Amino acid sequence: MCNNFNKKFIDEASKALRDQNEDASDDAYGYMKQAAAIAIKGVLQNEGGPFGCVIIKGGEIIGRGNNKVTSSNDPTAHAEIMAIREACKTLNSFQLEDCIIYTSCEPCPMCLGAIYWARPKKVYYGCSKTDAAKIGFDDKFIYQELNMELSKRKIPFEQLNREEAMKAFKAWEEKEDKIEY
């Protein structure tokens, strides 16, 4: 009797865990489907490139975005950036604690940086950066530039008037009521 009870309990627990994992998987696929749909809608409305993003917290979408670079004349208006801005506004926070990002493509270097600053707990992506490169969105040159000496980059970088700029850092360092991030 104990063995049958234990076996029945283990079987039911396994089924519940399996069902729970399947539900989570269905949700994840659904959120990615929404990110892709947002990307397609943006393309059809001539807003920008084929990229979409949704941000989830507690099972609810708190941020959406699609690429609007060409329609807004803003090179930073990538899907992830737009969604991060909306989600942070929704949460009234500059961090996406316990949030999950679903983006239709592996993030570019700029969006990757924004994602790390926002600190979500996970990112799911659909297409790879290789897929993006095949249709003309190749970020390889940015990654190469990051590894070059500043003076050898295609856009030259030169330090100028560091002493003046350091005044802002000193003000920050001395500020007692700053909000660190």
Coordinates of N, CA, C and O in Angstrom, one line a residue:
M1 N 0.8 -1.2 0.0 CA 0.0 0.0 0.0 C 0.9 1.3 0.0 O 0.6 2.2 -0.7
C2 N 1.9 1.3 0.8 CA 2.8 2.5 0.9 C 3.5 2.6 -0.5 O 3.6 3.8 -1.0
N3 N 3.9 1.6 -1.1 CA 4.6 1.7 -2.4 C 3.6 2.2 -3.4 O 4.0 3.0 -4.2
N4 N 2.4 1.7 -3.5 CA 1.4 2.2 -4.4 C 1.1 3.7 -4.2 O 1.0 4.5 -5.1
F5 N 0.9 4.1 -2.9 CA 0.7 5.5 -2.6 C 1.8 6.4 -3.1 O 1.6 7.4 -3.7
N6 N 3.1 5.9 -2.7 CA 4.2 6.7 -3.2 C 4.3 6.8 -4.7 O 4.7 7.9 -5.2
K7 N 4.1 5.7 -5.3 CA 4.2 5.7 -6.8 C 3.1 6.6 -7.4 O 3.4 7.5 -8.3
K8 N 1.9 6.6 -6.8 CA 0.8 7.4 -7.3 C 1.2 8.9 -7.1 O 1.0 9.8 -7.9
F9 N 1.7 9.2 -5.9 CA 2.1 10.6 -5.5 C 3.2 11.1 -6.5 O 3.1 12.2 -7.0
I10 N 4.2 10.3 -6.7 CA 5.3 10.7 -7.6 C 4.8 10.9 -9.0 O 5.2 11.8 -9.7
D11 N 3.9 10.0 -9.5 CA 3.4 10.1 -10.8 C 2.6 11.4 -11.0 O 2.7 12.1 -12.0
E12 N 1.8 11.7 -10.0 CA 1.0 12.9 -10.0 C 1.8 14.2 -9.9 O 1.6 15.2 -10.6
A13 N 2.8 14.1 -9.1 CA 3.8 15.3 -9.0 C 4.5 15.5 -10.3 O 4.7 16.6 -10.8
S14 N 5.0 14.4 -10.9 CA 5.7 14.5 -12.2 C 4.8 15.1 -13.3 O 5.2 15.9 -14.0
K15 N 3.5 14.6 -13.3 CA 2.6 15.1 -14.3 C 2.3 16.6 -14.1 O 2.3 17.4 -15.0
A16 N 2.2 17.0 -12.8 CA 2.0 18.5 -12.5 C 3.2 19.3 -12.9 O 3.0 20.4 -13.5
L17 N 4.4 18.8 -12.7 CA 5.6 19.5 -13.1 C 5.7 19.6 -14.6 O 6.0 20.6 -15.2
R18 N 5.3 18.5 -15.3 CA 5.4 18.4 -16.7 C 4.4 19.5 -17.3 O 4.7 20.2 -18.2
D19 N 3.1 19.5 -16.7 CA 2.1 20.4 -17.2 C 2.5 21.8 -17.0 O 2.3 22.7 -17.8
Q20 N 3.1 22.1 -15.8 CA 3.6 23.4 -15.5 C 4.7 23.9 -16.5 O 4.7 25.0 -17.0
N21 N 5.6 23.0 -16.8 CA 6.7 23.3 -17.8 C 6.1 23.5 -19.2 O 6.5 24.4 -19.9
E22 N 5.1 22.7 -19.5 CA 4.5 22.9 -20.8 C 3.8 24.2 -20.9 O 3.8 24.9 -21.9
D23 N 3.1 24.6 -19.8 CA 2.4 25.9 -19.8 C 3.4 27.0 -19.9 O 3.1 28.0 -20.7
A24 N 4.5 27.0 -19.2 CA 5.5 28.0 -19.3 C 6.0 28.1 -20.7 O 6.2 29.2 -21.2
S25 N 6.2 27.0 -21.3 CA 6.8 26.9 -22.6 C 5.7 27.5 -23.6 O 6.1 28.3 -24.5
D26 N 4.5 27.2 -23.4 CA 3.4 27.8 -24.3 C 3.4 29.3 -24.1 O 3.3 30.0 -25.1
D27 N 3.5 29.8 -22.9 CA 3.5 31.3 -22.7 C 4.7 31.9 -23.4 O 4.6 32.9 -24.0
A28 N 5.9 31.3 -23.2 CA 7.1 31.8 -23.9 C 6.9 31.9 -25.4 O 7.3 32.9 -26.0
Y29 N 6.4 30.8 -26.0 CA 6.2 30.8 -27.4 C 5.2 31.9 -27.8 O 5.3 32.6 -28.8
G30 N 4.2 32.1 -27.0 CA 3.2 33.1 -27.2 C 3.7 34.5 -27.2 O 3.4 35.3 -28.0
Y31 N 4.6 34.7 -26.2 CA 5.2 36.1 -26.1 C 6.1 36.3 -27.2 O 6.2 37.4 -27.8
M32 N 6.9 35.3 -27.7 CA 7.8 35.5 -28.8 C 6.9 35.7 -30.1 O 7.3 36.5 -30.9
K33 N 5.8 35.0 -30.2 CA 4.9 35.2 -31.3 C 4.4 36.7 -31.3 O 4.3 37.3 -32.4
Q34 N 4.1 37.3 -30.2 CA 3.7 38.7 -30.1 C 4.9 39.6 -30.5 O 4.6 40.6 -31.2
A35 N 6.1 39.3 -30.1 CA 7.2 40.1 -30.5 C 7.4 40.1 -32.0 O 7.6 41.1 -32.6
A36 N 7.2 38.9 -32.6 CA 7.3 38.8 -34.1 C 6.2 39.6 -34.7 O 6.4 40.2 -35.8
A37 N 5.0 39.5 -34.2 CA 3.8 40.2 -34.8 C 4.0 41.7 -34.7 O 3.7 42.4 -35.7
I38 N 4.6 42.2 -33.6 CA 4.9 43.6 -33.5 C 5.9 44.0 -34.6 O 5.8 45.1 -35.2
A39 N 6.9 43.2 -34.8 CA 7.9 43.4 -35.8 C 7.2 43.5 -37.2 O 7.5 44.5 -38.0
I40 N 6.4 42.6 -37.5 CA 5.7 42.6 -38.8 C 4.9 43.8 -39.0 O 4.9 44.4 -40.1
K41 N 4.1 44.1 -38.0 CA 3.2 45.3 -38.0 C 4.1 46.6 -38.3 O 3.7 47.4 -39.1
G42 N 5.2 46.7 -37.6 CA 6.1 47.9 -37.8 C 6.6 47.9 -39.3 O 6.7 49.0 -39.9
V43 N 6.9 46.8 -39.8 CA 7.4 46.7 -41.2 C 6.3 47.2 -42.2 O 6.5 48.0 -43.0
L44 N 5.1 46.6 -42.0 CA 4.0 46.9 -42.9 C 3.6 48.4 -42.8 O 3.0 48.9 -43.7
Q45 N 3.8 49.0 -41.6 CA 3.5 50.4 -41.4 C 4.7 51.4 -41.7 O 4.6 52.5 -41.4
N46 N 5.7 50.8 -42.3 CA 6.9 51.6 -42.7 C 7.5 52.3 -41.5 O 8.0 53.4 -41.7
E47 N 7.6 51.7 -40.4 CA 8.1 52.3 -39.2 C 9.6 52.1 -39.0 O 10.3 52.9 -38.4
G48 N 10.1 51.0 -39.6 CA 11.5 50.7 -39.5 C 11.8 49.3 -39.8 O 11.0 48.6 -40.5
G49 N 12.9 48.8 -39.3 CA 13.4 47.4 -39.5 C 12.5 46.3 -38.9 O 11.6 46.6 -38.1
P50 N 12.7 45.1 -39.3 CA 11.9 44.0 -38.9 C 12.2 43.4 -37.5 O 12.5 42.3 -37.3
F51 N 12.0 44.3 -36.5 CA 12.3 43.9 -35.1 C 11.2 44.3 -34.2 O 10.7 45.4 -34.2
G52 N 10.9 43.3 -33.2 CA 9.8 43.6 -32.2 C 10.3 43.0 -30.9 O 11.1 42.1 -30.8
C53 N 9.7 43.6 -29.8 CA 10.0 43.1 -28.5 C 8.9 43.3 -27.5 O 8.1 44.3 -27.7
V54 N 8.7 42.4 -26.6 CA 7.8 42.6 -25.5 C 8.5 42.3 -24.2 O 9.5 41.4 -24.2
I55 N 8.1 42.9 -23.1 CA 8.7 42.7 -21.8 C 7.6 42.3 -20.9 O 6.6 42.9 -20.8
I56 N 7.9 41.2 -20.1 CA 6.9 40.6 -19.3 C 7.3 40.7 -17.8 O 8.5 40.4 -17.5
K57 N 6.4 40.9 -17.0 CA 6.6 40.8 -15.5 C 5.3 40.2 -14.9 O 4.2 40.8 -15.1
G58 N 5.5 39.2 -14.2 CA 4.4 38.5 -13.5 C 3.3 38.1 -14.5 O 2.1 38.1 -14.2
G59 N 3.7 37.7 -15.7 CA 2.7 37.2 -16.6 C 2.0 38.3 -17.4 O 1.1 38.0 -18.2
E60 N 2.4 39.5 -17.2 CA 1.7 40.6 -18.0 C 2.8 41.3 -18.8 O 3.9 41.5 -18.4
I61 N 2.3 41.8 -20.0 CA 3.2 42.6 -20.8 C 3.2 44.0 -20.3 O 2.2 44.6 -20.1
I62 N 4.4 44.5 -19.9 CA 4.6 45.8 -19.4 C 5.3 46.8 -20.3 O 5.4 48.0 -20.1
G63 N 5.8 46.2 -21.4 CA 6.5 47.1 -22.4 C 6.4 46.4 -23.8 O 6.6 45.2 -23.9
R64 N 6.2 47.2 -24.8 CA 6.2 46.7 -26.2 C 7.1 47.7 -27.0 O 7.1 48.9 -26.7
G65 N 7.7 47.2 -28.1 CA 8.4 48.1 -29.0 C 8.7 47.4 -30.3 O 8.8 46.2 -30.3
N66 N 8.7 48.2 -31.3 CA 9.2 47.8 -32.6 C 10.2 48.8 -33.1 O 10.2 49.9 -32.6
N67 N 11.0 48.4 -34.0 CA 12.0 49.3 -34.6 C 11.3 50.5 -35.3 O 10.4 50.3 -36.1
K68 N 11.7 51.7 -34.9 CA 11.2 52.9 -35.5 C 12.3 53.9 -35.9 O 12.1 55.1 -35.9
V69 N 13.4 53.3 -36.3 CA 14.6 54.1 -36.6 C 14.3 55.1 -37.8 O 14.5 56.3 -37.7
T70 N 13.7 54.5 -38.9 CA 13.5 55.4 -40.1 C 12.3 56.3 -39.9 O 12.3 57.4 -40.5
S71 N 11.3 55.9 -39.2 CA 10.1 56.7 -39.1 C 10.3 57.9 -38.1 O 9.6 58.9 -38.2
S72 N 11.2 57.7 -37.2 CA 11.4 58.7 -36.1 C 12.7 59.5 -36.3 O 13.0 60.4 -35.6
N73 N 13.5 59.0 -37.3 CA 14.8 59.6 -37.6 C 15.7 59.5 -36.3 O 16.4 60.5 -35.9
D74 N 15.6 58.4 -35.6 CA 16.3 58.2 -34.3 C 17.0 56.9 -34.4 O 16.4 55.8 -34.4
P75 N 18.3 56.9 -34.5 CA 19.1 55.7 -34.7 C 19.1 54.8 -33.4 O 19.5 53.6 -33.5
T76 N 18.6 55.3 -32.3 CA 18.4 54.5 -31.1 C 17.1 53.9 -30.9 O 16.8 53.2 -29.9
A77 N 16.2 54.1 -31.8 CA 14.8 53.7 -31.7 C 14.6 52.2 -32.1 O 13.8 51.8 -32.9
H78 N 15.5 51.4 -31.5 CA 15.4 49.9 -31.8 C 14.3 49.3 -30.9 O 13.9 49.9 -29.9
A79 N 13.8 48.2 -31.3 CA 12.7 47.5 -30.6 C 12.9 47.3 -29.1 O 12.0 47.7 -28.3
E80 N 14.1 46.8 -28.8 CA 14.4 46.6 -27.4 C 14.4 47.9 -26.6 O 13.9 48.0 -25.5
I81 N 15.0 48.9 -27.1 CA 15.1 50.2 -26.5 C 13.7 50.8 -26.3 O 13.4 51.3 -25.2
M82 N 12.9 50.7 -27.3 CA 11.5 51.2 -27.2 C 10.7 50.5 -26.1 O 10.0 51.1 -25.3
A83 N 10.9 49.1 -26.1 CA 10.2 48.3 -25.1 C 10.7 48.6 -23.7 O 9.9 48.6 -22.7
I84 N 12.0 48.7 -23.5 CA 12.6 49.0 -22.2 C 12.1 50.4 -21.7 O 11.8 50.5 -20.5
R85 N 12.1 51.4 -22.6 CA 11.5 52.7 -22.2 C 10.1 52.6 -21.6 O 9.8 53.1 -20.6
E86 N 9.3 51.9 -22.4 CA 7.9 51.7 -22.0 C 7.7 50.9 -20.7 O 7.0 51.3 -19.8
A87 N 8.5 49.8 -20.6 CA 8.4 49.0 -19.4 C 8.9 49.8 -18.1 O 8.3 49.7 -17.1
C88 N 10.0 50.5 -18.3 CA 10.5 51.3 -17.1 C 9.5 52.4 -16.7 O 9.3 52.6 -15.5
K89 N 8.9 53.0 -17.7 CA 7.8 54.0 -17.4 C 6.7 53.3 -16.7 O 6.2 53.8 -15.7
T90 N 6.3 52.1 -17.1 CA 5.2 51.4 -16.5 C 5.5 51.0 -15.1 O 4.7 51.2 -14.2
L91 N 6.7 50.6 -14.8 CA 7.2 50.2 -13.5 C 7.6 51.4 -12.6 O 7.8 51.2 -11.4
N92 N 7.8 52.6 -13.2 CA 8.3 53.7 -12.5 C 9.7 53.4 -11.9 O 9.9 53.6 -10.7
S93 N 10.5 52.7 -12.7 CA 11.8 52.3 -12.3 C 12.8 52.2 -13.4 O 12.3 52.0 -14.6
F94 N 14.1 52.4 -13.2 CA 15.0 52.3 -14.2 C 15.6 50.9 -14.4 O 16.5 50.6 -15.1
Q95 N 15.1 50.0 -13.6 CA 15.5 48.6 -13.6 C 14.3 47.6 -13.9 O 13.2 47.9 -13.4
L96 N 14.6 46.6 -14.6 CA 13.6 45.6 -15.0 C 13.7 44.3 -14.1 O 13.8 43.2 -14.7
E97 N 13.7 44.5 -12.8 CA 13.9 43.4 -11.9 C 12.8 42.4 -12.1 O 11.6 42.8 -12.2
D98 N 13.1 41.1 -12.2 CA 12.2 40.0 -12.3 C 11.4 40.1 -13.7 O 10.3 39.5 -13.8
C99 N 11.9 40.8 -14.7 CA 11.3 40.8 -16.0 C 11.9 39.9 -17.0 O 13.1 39.6 -16.8
I100 N 11.2 39.5 -18.0 CA 11.7 38.7 -19.0 C 11.5 39.5 -20.4 O 10.4 40.0 -20.6
I101 N 12.5 39.5 -21.2 CA 12.5 40.2 -22.5 C 12.4 39.1 -23.5 O 13.1 38.2 -23.6
Y102 N 11.4 39.3 -24.4 CA 11.2 38.5 -25.6 C 11.4 39.4 -26.8 O 10.7 40.3 -27.0
T103 N 12.5 39.1 -27.6 CA 12.8 40.0 -28.7 C 12.9 39.1 -30.0 O 13.4 38.0 -29.9
S104 N 12.4 39.7 -31.1 CA 12.4 38.9 -32.3 C 13.7 38.5 -32.9 O 13.8 37.7 -33.7
C105 N 14.8 39.2 -32.4 CA 16.1 39.0 -32.9 C 17.2 39.2 -31.8 O 16.9 40.0 -30.9
E106 N 18.2 38.5 -31.9 CA 19.3 38.6 -31.0 C 19.7 40.1 -30.9 O 19.9 40.7 -32.0
P107 N 19.8 40.7 -29.8 CA 20.1 42.2 -29.7 C 21.4 42.6 -30.3 O 22.4 41.9 -30.2
C108 N 21.4 43.8 -30.8 CA 22.6 44.5 -31.3 C 23.4 44.9 -30.1 O 22.9 44.9 -29.0
P109 N 24.6 45.4 -30.4 CA 25.5 45.8 -29.2 C 24.8 47.0 -28.4 O 24.9 46.9 -27.2
M110 N 24.2 47.9 -29.0 CA 23.5 49.0 -28.3 C 22.4 48.4 -27.4 O 22.3 48.8 -26.2
C111 N 21.6 47.6 -27.9 CA 20.5 47.0 -27.2 C 21.0 46.1 -26.1 O 20.4 46.1 -25.0
L112 N 22.0 45.4 -26.4 CA 22.6 44.5 -25.4 C 23.1 45.3 -24.2 O 22.8 45.0 -23.0
G113 N 23.7 46.5 -24.5 CA 24.2 47.3 -23.4 C 23.0 47.8 -22.6 O 23.0 47.8 -21.3
A114 N 21.9 48.2 -23.2 CA 20.7 48.7 -22.5 C 20.1 47.6 -21.7 O 19.6 47.9 -20.6
I115 N 20.1 46.4 -22.2 CA 19.5 45.3 -21.5 C 20.3 45.0 -20.2 O 19.7 44.8 -19.2
Y116 N 21.6 45.0 -20.3 CA 22.4 44.8 -19.1 C 22.2 46.0 -18.1 O 22.2 45.7 -16.9
W117 N 22.1 47.2 -18.6 CA 21.8 48.3 -17.6 C 20.4 48.1 -17.0 O 20.2 48.5 -15.8
A118 N 19.5 47.6 -17.7 CA 18.1 47.4 -17.2 C 18.0 46.2 -16.2 O 17.1 46.2 -15.4
R119 N 18.9 45.3 -16.4 CA 19.0 44.1 -15.5 C 17.7 43.2 -15.4 O 17.2 42.9 -14.3
P120 N 17.2 42.8 -16.6 CA 16.1 41.8 -16.5 C 16.7 40.4 -16.0 O 17.9 40.3 -16.0
K121 N 15.8 39.5 -15.7 CA 16.3 38.2 -15.3 C 16.6 37.3 -16.4 O 17.4 36.3 -16.3
K122 N 16.0 37.5 -17.6 CA 16.3 36.6 -18.8 C 15.9 37.3 -20.1 O 15.0 38.2 -20.1
V123 N 16.5 36.9 -21.2 CA 16.2 37.4 -22.5 C 16.0 36.1 -23.4 O 16.9 35.3 -23.4
Y124 N 14.9 36.1 -24.1 CA 14.7 35.1 -25.2 C 14.7 35.9 -26.5 O 14.2 37.0 -26.6
Y125 N 15.4 35.3 -27.5 CA 15.4 35.9 -28.8 C 15.0 34.9 -29.9 O 15.2 33.7 -29.7
G126 N 14.4 35.4 -31.0 CA 14.0 34.6 -32.1 C 15.1 34.4 -33.1 O 15.9 33.4 -33.1
C127 N 15.3 35.3 -34.0 CA 16.4 35.2 -35.0 C 17.7 35.5 -34.4 O 17.8 36.2 -33.4
S128 N 18.8 34.9 -35.0 CA 20.1 35.2 -34.6 C 20.7 36.4 -35.3 O 20.2 36.9 -36.3
K129 N 21.9 36.9 -34.8 CA 22.5 38.0 -35.5 C 23.0 37.6 -36.8 O 23.1 38.4 -37.7
T130 N 23.2 36.3 -37.1 CA 23.6 35.8 -38.4 C 22.4 35.9 -39.3 O 22.6 36.3 -40.5
D131 N 21.2 35.6 -38.8 CA 20.0 35.7 -39.6 C 19.8 37.2 -40.0 O 19.5 37.5 -41.2
A132 N 20.0 38.1 -39.1 CA 19.9 39.6 -39.3 C 20.9 40.0 -40.4 O 20.6 40.8 -41.2
A133 N 22.1 39.5 -40.3 CA 23.2 39.9 -41.2 C 22.8 39.5 -42.6 O 23.1 40.3 -43.6
K134 N 22.1 38.4 -42.8 CA 21.7 37.9 -44.1 C 20.7 38.8 -44.8 O 20.6 38.8 -46.0
I135 N 20.0 39.7 -44.0 CA 19.1 40.6 -44.7 C 19.5 42.0 -44.6 O 18.7 43.0 -44.7
G136 N 20.8 42.2 -44.3 CA 21.4 43.6 -44.3 C 21.6 44.3 -43.0 O 22.0 45.4 -42.9
F137 N 21.3 43.6 -41.9 CA 21.5 44.1 -40.5 C 22.7 43.5 -39.9 O 22.6 42.6 -39.0
D138 N 23.9 43.9 -40.3 CA 25.1 43.2 -39.8 C 25.8 44.1 -38.8 O 26.3 45.2 -39.1
D139 N 25.9 43.6 -37.5 CA 26.6 44.4 -36.5 C 28.0 44.0 -36.3 O 28.7 44.5 -35.3
K140 N 28.5 43.1 -37.1 CA 29.9 42.6 -36.9 C 30.9 43.7 -36.8 O 31.8 43.7 -36.0
F141 N 30.7 44.7 -37.7 CA 31.7 45.8 -37.7 C 31.7 46.6 -36.4 O 32.8 47.1 -36.0
I142 N 30.6 46.7 -35.7 CA 30.6 47.3 -34.4 C 31.4 46.5 -33.4 O 32.2 47.1 -32.6
Y143 N 31.2 45.2 -33.4 CA 32.0 44.4 -32.5 C 33.5 44.5 -32.7 O 34.3 44.6 -31.8
Q144 N 33.8 44.6 -34.0 CA 35.2 44.8 -34.4 C 35.7 46.1 -33.9 O 36.9 46.2 -33.4
E145 N 34.9 47.2 -34.1 CA 35.3 48.5 -33.6 C 35.6 48.6 -32.1 O 36.5 49.3 -31.7
L146 N 34.8 47.9 -31.4 CA 34.9 47.9 -29.9 C 36.3 47.4 -29.5 O 36.8 47.8 -28.4
N147 N 36.9 46.5 -30.3 CA 38.2 45.9 -29.9 C 39.4 46.7 -30.5 O 40.5 46.4 -30.2
M148 N 39.1 47.8 -31.2 CA 40.2 48.6 -31.8 C 40.6 49.7 -30.9 O 39.8 50.2 -30.0
E149 N 41.8 50.2 -31.0 CA 42.3 51.4 -30.3 C 41.4 52.5 -30.8 O 41.0 52.6 -31.9
L150 N 41.1 53.4 -29.8 CA 40.2 54.5 -30.1 C 40.6 55.3 -31.4 O 39.8 55.7 -32.2
S151 N 41.9 55.6 -31.5 CA 42.4 56.4 -32.6 C 42.3 55.7 -33.9 O 42.5 56.3 -35.0
K152 N 42.1 54.4 -33.9 CA 42.1 53.6 -35.2 C 40.7 53.2 -35.7 O 40.5 52.6 -36.7
R153 N 39.7 53.7 -34.9 CA 38.3 53.3 -35.3 C 37.9 54.1 -36.6 O 38.5 55.2 -36.9
K154 N 36.9 53.6 -37.3 CA 36.4 54.3 -38.5 C 35.9 55.7 -38.1 O 36.0 56.7 -38.9
I155 N 35.3 55.9 -37.0 CA 34.9 57.2 -36.4 C 36.0 57.5 -35.4 O 35.9 56.8 -34.3
P156 N 36.9 58.4 -35.6 CA 37.9 58.6 -34.6 C 37.4 59.1 -33.3 O 36.5 59.9 -33.2
F157 N 38.0 58.7 -32.2 CA 37.6 59.1 -30.8 C 38.9 59.7 -30.3 O 40.0 59.2 -30.3
E158 N 38.7 60.9 -29.7 CA 39.9 61.6 -29.1 C 39.4 62.3 -27.8 O 38.4 62.9 -27.7
Q159 N 40.2 62.0 -26.8 CA 39.9 62.6 -25.5 C 40.2 64.1 -25.5 O 41.3 64.5 -26.0
L160 N 39.3 64.9 -24.9 CA 39.5 66.4 -25.0 C 39.0 67.0 -23.7 O 37.9 66.7 -23.2
N161 N 39.8 67.8 -23.1 CA 39.4 68.6 -21.9 C 38.9 67.7 -20.7 O 37.8 68.0 -20.2
R162 N 39.6 66.7 -20.4 CA 39.3 65.8 -19.3 C 39.0 66.5 -18.0 O 38.1 66.2 -17.3
E163 N 39.8 67.5 -17.7 CA 39.7 68.2 -16.5 C 38.3 68.8 -16.3 O 37.7 68.8 -15.2
E164 N 37.8 69.4 -17.3 CA 36.5 70.0 -17.3 C 35.4 68.9 -17.1 O 34.5 69.1 -16.3
A165 N 35.5 67.9 -17.8 CA 34.6 66.8 -17.8 C 34.6 66.1 -16.4 O 33.6 65.7 -15.9
M166 N 35.8 66.0 -15.8 CA 35.9 65.4 -14.5 C 35.1 66.1 -13.4 O 34.8 65.5 -12.3
K167 N 34.8 67.4 -13.6 CA 34.0 68.2 -12.6 C 32.6 67.5 -12.4 O 32.1 67.5 -11.2
A168 N 32.0 67.0 -13.4 CA 30.7 66.3 -13.3 C 30.9 65.0 -12.4 O 30.1 64.7 -11.6
F169 N 32.0 64.3 -12.7 CA 32.3 63.1 -11.9 C 32.5 63.4 -10.4 O 32.1 62.7 -9.5
K170 N 33.2 64.5 -10.2 CA 33.5 64.9 -8.8 C 32.2 65.3 -8.1 O 31.9 64.9 -7.0
A171 N 31.3 66.0 -8.8 CA 30.0 66.4 -8.3 C 29.2 65.1 -7.9 O 28.6 65.0 -6.9
W172 N 29.2 64.1 -8.8 CA 28.5 62.9 -8.5 C 29.1 62.2 -7.3 O 28.4 61.7 -6.4
E173 N 30.4 62.1 -7.3 CA 31.1 61.4 -6.2 C 30.8 62.0 -4.9 O 30.6 61.3 -3.9
E174 N 30.7 63.4 -4.8 CA 30.4 64.1 -3.6 C 28.9 64.1 -3.2 O 28.6 64.5 -2.1
K175 N 28.0 63.9 -4.1 CA 26.6 64.0 -3.9 C 26.2 62.9 -2.9 O 26.4 61.7 -3.1
E176 N 25.6 63.3 -1.8 CA 25.2 62.4 -0.7 C 23.9 61.7 -1.0 O 23.6 60.6 -0.5
D177 N 23.0 62.3 -1.7 CA 21.6 61.8 -1.9 C 21.5 61.2 -3.3 O 20.4 61.1 -3.8
K178 N 22.6 60.7 -3.9 CA 22.5 60.2 -5.3 C 21.8 58.8 -5.3 O 21.8 58.1 -4.3
I179 N 21.2 58.5 -6.4 CA 20.6 57.2 -6.5 C 21.5 56.4 -7.4 O 21.6 56.7 -8.6
E180 N 22.2 55.4 -6.8 CA 23.2 54.6 -7.6 C 22.5 53.6 -8.5 O 21.4 53.1 -8.2
Y181 N 23.1 53.3 -9.6 CA 22.6 52.3 -10.5 C 23.7 51.6 -11.1 O 24.5 51.0 -11.1

